[in-house]
PDB file of C-alpha atoms in Angstrom:
ATOM      1  CA  MET A   1       0.000   0.000   0.000  1.00  0.00           C
ATOM      2  CA  THR A   2       1.212   3.562  -0.807  1.00  0.00           C
ATOM      3  CA  THR A   3       0.161   6.552   1.303  1.00  0.00           C
ATOM      4  CA  HIS A   4      -0.694   9.812  -0.468  1.00  0.00           C
ATOM      5  CA  LYS A   5      -1.398  13.225   1.060  1.00  0.00           C
ATOM      6  CA  LYS A   6      -3.600  15.847  -0.568  1.00  0.00           C
ATOM      7  CA  VAL A   7      -2.941  19.330   0.881  1.00  0.00           C
ATOM      8  CA  SER A   8      -6.049  21.457   1.501  1.00  0.00           C
ATOM      9  CA  VAL A   9      -5.789  24.872  -0.209  1.00  0.00           C
ATOM     10  CA  LEU A  10      -8.743  26.487   1.602  1.00  0.00           C
ATOM     11  CA  PRO A  11      -6.637  27.752   4.565  1.00  0.00           C
ATOM     12  CA  ILE A  12      -4.362  29.507   2.078  1.00  0.00           C
ATOM     13  CA  TYR A  13      -7.352  31.132   0.437  1.00  0.00           C
ATOM     14  CA  LEU A  14      -8.537  32.298   3.885  1.00  0.00           C
ATOM     15  CA  VAL A  15      -5.143  33.870   4.575  1.00  0.00           C
ATOM     16  CA  GLY A  16      -5.379  35.724   1.256  1.00  0.00           C
ATOM     17  CA  ALA A  17      -8.857  36.922   2.190  1.00  0.00           C
ATOM     18  CA  VAL A  18      -7.534  38.205   5.579  1.00  0.00           C
ATOM     19  CA  TRP A  19      -4.820  40.279   3.952  1.00  0.00           C
ATOM     20  CA  LEU A  20      -7.261  41.674   1.390  1.00  0.00           C
ATOM     21  CA  GLY A  21      -9.869  42.513   4.040  1.00  0.00           C
ATOM     22  CA  TYR A  22      -7.301  44.021   6.406  1.00  0.00           C
ATOM     23  CA  ALA A  23      -5.916  46.238   3.611  1.00  0.00           C
ATOM     24  CA  LEU A  24      -9.401  47.492   2.848  1.00  0.00           C
ATOM     25  CA  LEU A  25     -10.411  48.139   6.469  1.00  0.00           C
ATOM     26  CA  PHE A  26      -7.141  49.137   8.154  1.00  0.00           C
ATOM     27  CA  PRO A  27      -4.030  51.016   7.033  1.00  0.00           C
ATOM     28  CA  LEU A  28      -0.834  49.094   6.209  1.00  0.00           C
ATOM     29  CA  ARG A  29       1.628  51.936   6.723  1.00  0.00           C
ATOM     30  CA  ALA A  30       3.783  50.914   9.703  1.00  0.00           C
ATOM     31  CA  PRO A  31       5.613  47.662  10.472  1.00  0.00           C
ATOM     32  CA  LEU A  32       3.222  47.134  13.385  1.00  0.00           C
ATOM     33  CA  HIS A  33       0.293  46.985  10.974  1.00  0.00           C
ATOM     34  CA  TYR A  34       1.993  44.128   9.013  1.00  0.00           C
ATOM     35  CA  VAL A  35       2.783  42.284  12.248  1.00  0.00           C
ATOM     36  CA  LEU A  36      -0.849  42.490  13.347  1.00  0.00           C
ATOM     37  CA  CYS A  37      -2.101  41.298   9.921  1.00  0.00           C
ATOM     38  CA  ALA A  38       0.427  38.466   9.888  1.00  0.00           C
ATOM     39  CA  GLY A  39      -0.640  37.335  13.380  1.00  0.00           C
ATOM     40  CA  LEU A  40      -4.297  37.424  12.362  1.00  0.00           C
ATOM     41  CA  SER A  41      -3.419  35.463   9.184  1.00  0.00           C
ATOM     42  CA  LEU A  42      -1.641  32.831  11.288  1.00  0.00           C
ATOM     43  CA  LEU A  43      -4.683  32.390  13.503  1.00  0.00           C
ATOM     44  CA  VAL A  44      -6.957  32.098  10.479  1.00  0.00           C
ATOM     45  CA  PHE A  45      -4.559  29.599   8.850  1.00  0.00           C
ATOM     46  CA  VAL A  46      -4.463  27.398  11.952  1.00  0.00           C
ATOM     47  CA  GLY A  47      -8.247  27.547  12.251  1.00  0.00           C
ATOM     48  CA  GLY A  48      -8.650  26.773   8.563  1.00  0.00           C
ATOM     49  CA  LYS A  49      -6.382  23.747   8.901  1.00  0.00           C
ATOM     50  CA  ALA A  50      -8.522  22.482  11.753  1.00  0.00           C
ATOM     51  CA  ILE A  51     -11.715  22.957   9.779  1.00  0.00           C
ATOM     52  CA  PHE A  52     -10.334  21.867   6.389  1.00  0.00           C
ATOM     53  CA  PRO A  53      -7.562  19.357   7.166  1.00  0.00           C
ATOM     54  CA  ASP A  54      -5.313  17.705   4.593  1.00  0.00           C
ATOM     55  CA  LYS A  55      -6.672  14.425   3.156  1.00  0.00           C
ATOM     56  CA  VAL A  56      -4.661  11.214   3.476  1.00  0.00           C
ATOM     57  CA  TYR A  57      -5.503   8.113   1.392  1.00  0.00           C
ATOM     58  CA  GLN A  58      -3.841   4.873   0.406  1.00  0.00           C
ATOM     59  CA  THR A  59      -3.537   3.060  -2.917  1.00  0.00           C
ATOM     60  CA  ALA A  60      -2.421  -0.463  -3.722  1.00  0.00           C
ATOM     61  CA  GLN A  61       1.014  -0.690  -5.305  1.00  0.00           C
ATOM     62  CA  ALA A  62       1.718  -3.254  -8.013  1.00  0.00           C
ATOM     63  CA  PRO A  63       4.519  -5.632  -7.028  1.00  0.00           C
ATOM     64  CA  LYS A  64       7.848  -4.793  -8.609  1.00  0.00           C
ATOM     65  CA  GLU A  65       9.409  -7.440 -10.788  1.00  0.00           C
ATOM     66  CA  GLU A  66      12.949  -8.286  -9.941  1.00  0.00           C
ATOM     67  CA  ALA A  67      15.352  -7.731 -12.767  1.00  0.00           C
ATOM     68  CA  GLY A  68      16.263 -10.914 -14.594  1.00  0.00           C
ATOM     69  CA  THR A  69      13.793 -13.099 -12.686  1.00  0.00           C
ATOM     70  CA  SER A  70      10.672 -12.777 -14.778  1.00  0.00           C
ATOM     71  CA  GLU A  71       9.540 -11.697 -18.205  1.00  0.00           C
ATOM     72  CA  PRO A  72       6.755  -9.167 -18.791  1.00  0.00           C
ATOM     73  CA  LYS A  73       3.469 -10.764 -19.769  1.00  0.00           C
ATOM     74  CA  GLU A  74       1.661  -9.487 -22.813  1.00  0.00           C
ATOM     75  CA  ALA A  75      -1.846  -8.307 -21.996  1.00  0.00           C
ATOM     76  CA  GLY A  76      -4.729  -9.994 -23.757  1.00  0.00           C
ATOM     77  CA  LYS A  77      -2.676 -12.984 -24.918  1.00  0.00           C
ATOM     78  CA  PRO A  78      -3.436 -16.110 -22.862  1.00  0.00           C
ATOM     79  CA  GLU A  79      -0.802 -18.781 -22.733  1.00  0.00           C
ATOM     80  CA  SER A  80      -1.443 -21.308 -25.443  1.00  0.00           C
ATOM     81  CA  LYS A  81      -1.589 -24.993 -24.516  1.00  0.00           C
ATOM     82  CA  LYS A  82      -0.698 -27.631 -27.035  1.00  0.00           C
ATOM     83  CA  GLU A  83      -3.421 -30.145 -27.441  1.00  0.00           C
ATOM     84  CA  GLU A  84      -2.130 -33.634 -27.038  1.00  0.00           C
ATOM     85  CA  ALA A  85      -3.334 -36.093 -29.643  1.00  0.00           C
ATOM     86  CA  ASP A  86      -5.275 -39.170 -28.575  1.00  0.00           C
ATOM     87  CA  PRO A  87      -2.631 -41.924 -28.217  1.00  0.00           C
ATOM     88  CA  LYS A  88      -4.967 -44.496 -29.801  1.00  0.00           C
ATOM     89  CA  ILE A  89      -5.493 -42.302 -32.857  1.00  0.00           C
ATOM     90  CA  ALA A  90      -1.771 -41.586 -33.060  1.00  0.00           C
ATOM     91  CA  ALA A  91      -1.040 -45.326 -32.928  1.00  0.00           C
ATOM     92  CA  LEU A  92      -3.509 -45.992 -35.758  1.00  0.00           C
ATOM     93  CA  GLN A  93      -1.961 -43.267 -37.890  1.00  0.00           C
ATOM     94  CA  LYS A  94       1.501 -44.651 -37.222  1.00  0.00           C
ATOM     95  CA  GLU A  95       0.363 -48.178 -38.171  1.00  0.00           C
ATOM     96  CA  LYS A  96      -1.198 -46.868 -41.374  1.00  0.00           C
ATOM     97  CA  ASP A  97       1.946 -44.955 -42.375  1.00  0.00           C
ATOM     98  CA  ARG A  98       4.170 -47.965 -41.636  1.00  0.00           C
ATOM     99  CA  ALA A  99       1.987 -50.403 -43.607  1.00  0.00           C
ATOM    100  CA  ILE A 100       1.509 -48.092 -46.599  1.00  0.00           C
ATOM    101  CA  SER A 101       5.230 -47.349 -46.733  1.00  0.00           C
ATOM    102  CA  GLU A 102       6.135 -51.049 -46.694  1.00  0.00           C
ATOM    103  CA  LEU A 103       3.523 -51.939 -49.330  1.00  0.00           C
ATOM    104  CA  ARG A 104       4.868 -49.219 -51.627  1.00  0.00           C
ATOM    105  CA  ARG A 105       8.430 -50.430 -51.143  1.00  0.00           C
ATOM    106  CA  LEU A 106       7.398 -53.974 -52.041  1.00  0.00           C
ATOM    107  CA  ASN A 107       5.419 -52.710 -55.005  1.00  0.00           C
ATOM    108  CA  ASP A 108       8.514 -50.986 -56.362  1.00  0.00           C
ATOM    109  CA  ALA A 109      10.658 -54.053 -55.722  1.00  0.00           C
ATOM    110  CA  ILE A 110       8.358 -56.641 -57.385  1.00  0.00           C
ATOM    111  CA  PRO A 111       8.326 -56.201 -61.191  1.00  0.00           C
ATOM    112  CA  ASP A 112       5.304 -58.412 -61.941  1.00  0.00           C
ATOM    113  CA  GLU A 113       2.533 -56.100 -63.240  1.00  0.00           C
ATOM    114  CA  ARG A 114      -0.348 -58.274 -62.054  1.00  0.00           C
ATOM    115  CA  ILE A 115       1.048 -58.480 -58.518  1.00  0.00           C
ATOM    116  CA  SER A 116       1.837 -54.753 -58.617  1.00  0.00           C
ATOM    117  CA  ALA A 117      -1.826 -54.020 -59.411  1.00  0.00           C
ATOM    118  CA  GLN A 118      -2.902 -56.243 -56.513  1.00  0.00           C
ATOM    119  CA  ILE A 119      -0.517 -54.454 -54.126  1.00  0.00           C
ATOM    120  CA  ASP A 120      -1.912 -51.107 -55.337  1.00  0.00           C
ATOM    121  CA  HIS A 121      -5.382 -52.333 -54.425  1.00  0.00           C
ATOM    122  CA  LEU A 122      -4.282 -53.616 -51.006  1.00  0.00           C
ATOM    123  CA  GLU A 123      -2.565 -50.301 -50.268  1.00  0.00           C
ATOM    124  CA  GLU A 124      -5.640 -48.271 -51.227  1.00  0.00           C
ATOM    125  CA  VAL A 125      -8.091 -50.387 -49.222  1.00  0.00           C
ATOM    126  CA  THR A 126      -5.763 -50.511 -46.192  1.00  0.00           C
ATOM    127  CA  GLY A 127      -5.620 -46.714 -46.149  1.00  0.00           C
ATOM    128  CA  LYS A 128      -9.424 -46.458 -46.378  1.00  0.00           C
ATOM    129  CA  ILE A 129      -9.953 -48.993 -43.564  1.00  0.00           C
ATOM    130  CA  ILE A 130      -7.630 -47.260 -41.121  1.00  0.00           C
ATOM    131  CA  ASP A 131      -8.825 -43.757 -42.085  1.00  0.00           C
ATOM    132  CA  TYR A 132     -12.403 -44.840 -41.388  1.00  0.00           C
ATOM    133  CA  VAL A 133     -11.465 -46.103 -37.917  1.00  0.00           C
ATOM    134  CA  ILE A 134      -9.437 -42.940 -37.210  1.00  0.00           C
ATOM    135  CA  ALA A 135     -12.597 -40.941 -37.941  1.00  0.00           C
ATOM    136  CA  LYS A 136     -14.696 -43.348 -35.835  1.00  0.00           C
ATOM    137  CA  PRO A 137     -12.434 -44.787 -33.086  1.00  0.00           C
ATOM    138  CA  GLU A 138     -15.312 -46.817 -31.644  1.00  0.00           C
ATOM    139  CA  LYS A 139     -14.924 -49.103 -34.690  1.00  0.00           C
ATOM    140  CA  LYS A 140     -11.366 -50.115 -33.749  1.00  0.00           C
ATOM    141  CA  PRO A 141     -12.358 -53.471 -32.121  1.00  0.00           C
ATOM    142  CA  GLN A 142     -13.925 -54.424 -35.438  1.00  0.00           C
ATOM    143  CA  ILE A 143     -10.543 -54.351 -37.214  1.00  0.00           C
ATOM    144  CA  SER A 144      -8.378 -55.725 -34.393  1.00  0.00           C
ATOM    145  CA  ARG A 145      -7.812 -59.051 -36.207  1.00  0.00           C
ATOM    146  CA  PHE A 146      -7.104 -57.173 -39.435  1.00  0.00           C
ATOM    147  CA  LEU A 147      -4.433 -55.014 -37.759  1.00  0.00           C
ATOM    148  CA  ASP A 148      -2.920 -57.737 -35.595  1.00  0.00           C
ATOM    149  CA  TYR A 149      -2.803 -60.572 -38.129  1.00  0.00           C
ATOM    150  CA  PHE A 150      -4.128 -60.122 -41.668  1.00  0.00           C
ATOM    151  CA  LEU A 151      -2.251 -56.915 -42.538  1.00  0.00           C
ATOM    152  CA  PRO A 152       1.165 -57.867 -41.074  1.00  0.00           C
ATOM    153  CA  THR A 153       0.919 -61.417 -42.469  1.00  0.00           C
ATOM    154  CA  THR A 154       0.119 -60.052 -45.923  1.00  0.00           C
ATOM    155  CA  ILE A 155       3.235 -57.887 -45.754  1.00  0.00           C
ATOM    156  CA  LYS A 156       5.228 -60.907 -44.553  1.00  0.00           C
ATOM    157  CA  LEU A 157       4.069 -62.999 -47.541  1.00  0.00           C
ATOM    158  CA  LEU A 158       4.955 -60.216 -49.970  1.00  0.00           C
ATOM    159  CA  ASN A 159       8.388 -59.865 -48.400  1.00  0.00           C
ATOM    160  CA  ALA A 160       8.965 -63.606 -48.826  1.00  0.00           C
ATOM    161  CA  TYR A 161       7.849 -63.385 -52.471  1.00  0.00           C
ATOM    162  CA  ASP A 162      10.204 -60.438 -53.033  1.00  0.00           C
ATOM    163  CA  ARG A 163      13.193 -62.317 -51.571  1.00  0.00           C
ATOM    164  CA  MET A 164      12.526 -65.443 -53.647  1.00  0.00           C
ATOM    165  CA  ASP A 165      11.859 -63.467 -56.783  1.00  0.00           C
ATOM    166  CA  SER A 166      15.089 -61.531 -56.278  1.00  0.00           C
ATOM    167  CA  ALA A 167      17.060 -64.789 -56.026  1.00  0.00           C
ATOM    168  CA  GLY A 168      16.851 -65.050 -59.821  1.00  0.00           C
ATOM    169  CA  VAL A 169      16.704 -68.831 -59.893  1.00  0.00           C
ATOM    170  CA  SER A 170      13.976 -71.392 -60.470  1.00  0.00           C
ATOM    171  CA  GLY A 171      13.403 -74.315 -58.135  1.00  0.00           C
ATOM    172  CA  SER A 172      10.628 -76.412 -56.691  1.00  0.00           C
ATOM    173  CA  ASN A 173      10.600 -74.571 -53.361  1.00  0.00           C
ATOM    174  CA  ILE A 174      10.829 -71.083 -54.849  1.00  0.00           C
ATOM    175  CA  ASP A 175       8.358 -71.655 -57.662  1.00  0.00           C
ATOM    176  CA  THR A 176       5.811 -73.425 -55.462  1.00  0.00           C
ATOM    177  CA  THR A 177       5.975 -70.768 -52.765  1.00  0.00           C
ATOM    178  CA  LYS A 178       5.679 -67.920 -55.257  1.00  0.00           C
ATOM    179  CA  GLU A 179       2.678 -69.596 -56.878  1.00  0.00           C
ATOM    180  CA  LYS A 180       0.961 -69.997 -53.514  1.00  0.00           C
ATOM    181  CA  VAL A 181       1.544 -66.312 -52.681  1.00  0.00           C
ATOM    182  CA  GLU A 182       0.157 -65.263 -56.076  1.00  0.00           C
ATOM    183  CA  GLN A 183      -2.981 -67.331 -55.493  1.00  0.00           C
ATOM    184  CA  MET A 184      -3.321 -65.999 -51.968  1.00  0.00           C
ATOM    185  CA  LEU A 185      -3.191 -62.388 -53.160  1.00  0.00           C
ATOM    186  CA  ASN A 186      -6.546 -62.834 -54.941  1.00  0.00           C
ATOM    187  CA  THR A 187      -8.097 -64.060 -51.692  1.00  0.00           C
ATOM    188  CA  LEU A 188      -6.469 -61.239 -49.699  1.00  0.00           C
ATOM    189  CA  CYS A 189      -7.770 -58.535 -52.047  1.00  0.00           C
ATOM    190  CA  ALA A 190     -11.304 -59.872 -51.620  1.00  0.00           C
ATOM    191  CA  ALA A 191     -10.842 -60.178 -47.847  1.00  0.00           C
ATOM    192  CA  PHE A 192      -9.618 -56.575 -47.524  1.00  0.00           C
ATOM    193  CA  ASP A 193     -12.637 -55.409 -49.529  1.00  0.00           C
ATOM    194  CA  LYS A 194     -14.985 -57.304 -47.206  1.00  0.00           C
ATOM    195  CA  GLN A 195     -13.284 -55.797 -44.153  1.00  0.00           C
ATOM    196  CA  LEU A 196     -13.909 -52.287 -45.486  1.00  0.00           C
ATOM    197  CA  ASP A 197     -17.489 -53.179 -46.411  1.00  0.00           C
ATOM    198  CA  ALA A 198     -18.134 -54.549 -42.901  1.00  0.00           C
ATOM    199  CA  LEU A 199     -17.253 -51.181 -41.364  1.00  0.00           C
ATOM    200  CA  PHE A 200     -20.276 -49.685 -43.111  1.00  0.00           C
ATOM    201  CA  GLY A 201     -22.638 -52.328 -41.690  1.00  0.00           C
ATOM    202  CA  ASP A 202     -24.213 -50.161 -38.979  1.00  0.00           C
ATOM    203  CA  GLU A 203     -24.513 -47.172 -41.296  1.00  0.00           C
ATOM    204  CA  ALA A 204     -26.133 -49.319 -44.000  1.00  0.00           C
ATOM    205  CA  LEU A 205     -28.599 -50.690 -41.434  1.00  0.00           C
ATOM    206  CA  ASP A 206     -29.542 -47.180 -40.300  1.00  0.00           C
ATOM    207  CA  ILE A 207     -30.124 -46.058 -43.884  1.00  0.00           C
ATOM    208  CA  SER A 208     -32.160 -49.167 -44.645  1.00  0.00           C
ATOM    209  CA  THR A 209     -34.302 -48.507 -41.568  1.00  0.00           C
ATOM    210  CA  ASP A 210     -34.827 -44.867 -42.578  1.00  0.00           C
ATOM    211  CA  ILE A 211     -35.875 -45.933 -46.074  1.00  0.00           C
ATOM    212  CA  THR A 212     -38.325 -48.491 -44.695  1.00  0.00           C
ATOM    213  CA  VAL A 213     -39.893 -45.950 -42.339  1.00  0.00           C
ATOM    214  CA  MET A 214     -40.143 -43.370 -45.127  1.00  0.00           C
ATOM    215  CA  GLU A 215     -41.761 -45.884 -47.502  1.00  0.00           C
ATOM    216  CA  ASN A 216     -44.364 -46.791 -44.863  1.00  0.00           C
ATOM    217  CA  LEU A 217     -45.146 -43.128 -44.147  1.00  0.00           C
ATOM    218  CA  LEU A 218     -45.444 -42.326 -47.857  1.00  0.00           C
ATOM    219  CA  ALA A 219     -47.816 -45.262 -48.265  1.00  0.00           C
ATOM    220  CA  GLN A 220     -49.934 -44.117 -45.306  1.00  0.00           C
ATOM    221  CA  GLU A 221     -50.190 -40.618 -46.794  1.00  0.00           C
ATOM    222  CA  GLY A 222     -51.066 -42.014 -50.228  1.00  0.00           C
ATOM    223  CA  LEU A 223     -47.889 -40.549 -51.723  1.00  0.00           C
ATOM    224  CA  SER A 224     -46.234 -43.718 -52.960  1.00  0.00           C
ATOM    225  CA  GLY A 225     -46.850 -45.147 -56.434  1.00  0.00           C
ATOM    226  CA  GLY A 226     -49.610 -43.836 -58.686  1.00  0.00           C
ATOM    227  CA  ALA A 227     -49.409 -42.094 -62.057  1.00  0.00           C
ATOM    228  CA  ALA A 228     -47.101 -39.132 -62.343  1.00  0.00           C
ATOM    229  CA  GLY A 229     -48.850 -35.784 -62.304  1.00  0.00           C
ATOM    230  CA  SER A 230     -52.024 -37.130 -60.650  1.00  0.00           C
ATOM    231  CA  ASP A 231     -53.700 -35.004 -58.023  1.00  0.00           C
ATOM    232  CA  GLY A 232     -53.057 -36.081 -54.486  1.00  0.00           C
ATOM    233  CA  PRO A 233     -52.368 -34.798 -51.044  1.00  0.00           C
ATOM    234  CA  GLU A 234     -49.421 -32.430 -50.735  1.00  0.00           C
ATOM    235  CA  LEU A 235     -46.331 -33.573 -48.852  1.00  0.00           C
ATOM    236  CA  GLU A 236     -45.811 -31.419 -45.799  1.00  0.00           C
ATOM    237  CA  LEU A 237     -42.128 -30.811 -45.133  1.00  0.00           C
TER     238      LEU A 237
END
C-alpha cells in the first residue's frame, strides 16, 4: 500500500482573504500593521487547517518485478496450450503410415505387373480402412484381427515373395511358394474389400431402416406409387 497526502488549499485562500480585508479596512503603513495582519493570518490559517484538514488516502502498489527473474506478460494474450493427440489415434496413424510405406516399397521391388496391381489395391483399401477407424475410433475393435494378423501377415508374404523373386533362380521350393503367394493375393484382395465393407454395416442398417420408415409413411399418406402428375395430397415438409 502507498500513502498519499492531498494538501487542503482552503486555509491559504482564507489567509489571502484576511490580507485583502485588512488592507481594505485598516491602514498598512507601519511595520506594526503588518505584524498584526500576519498574526491574524496565522490564527486564520491554523483555524482553517482544523476545519479543512489535509486528506490522506492509500492506494495499492503493483509488485515490482525483480530484474532478470521474470519476463513481462503481454496483456490480452493467454498462454497457449498444445493439445495432445489421442494416443490411440496416433497409434492408428503410425500403423497406417508404416503399412503403406512397406507396401509401396514392395510394389517398387516386385516387377510383376499383375502383382503390382494387386498391391496397389491392397494399399488403397488398407488406407481407407484405417482412415475410417481414425474418424470413428469406436470401430477399432472391429478391425483388431485385421491389424494384428491379416495386414502384417500379408506384408510378410509379400516380403517372402520379393526375396525369392530376387534370387533369380527357379526351383521347386521357390516356384511353389511364389505360386501360392500369387494365389493368396486374390483371396487377400477380396478379404480386404470385405473388411472395409463390414465397417459400413451399422450405417447401411440405419439407412435401410430410414428408407423403410419413409416408404411406410409415404404409403400411409397415399404418396407412394400412382401415375405421375395425378392429383393427391401435398407432402408437408
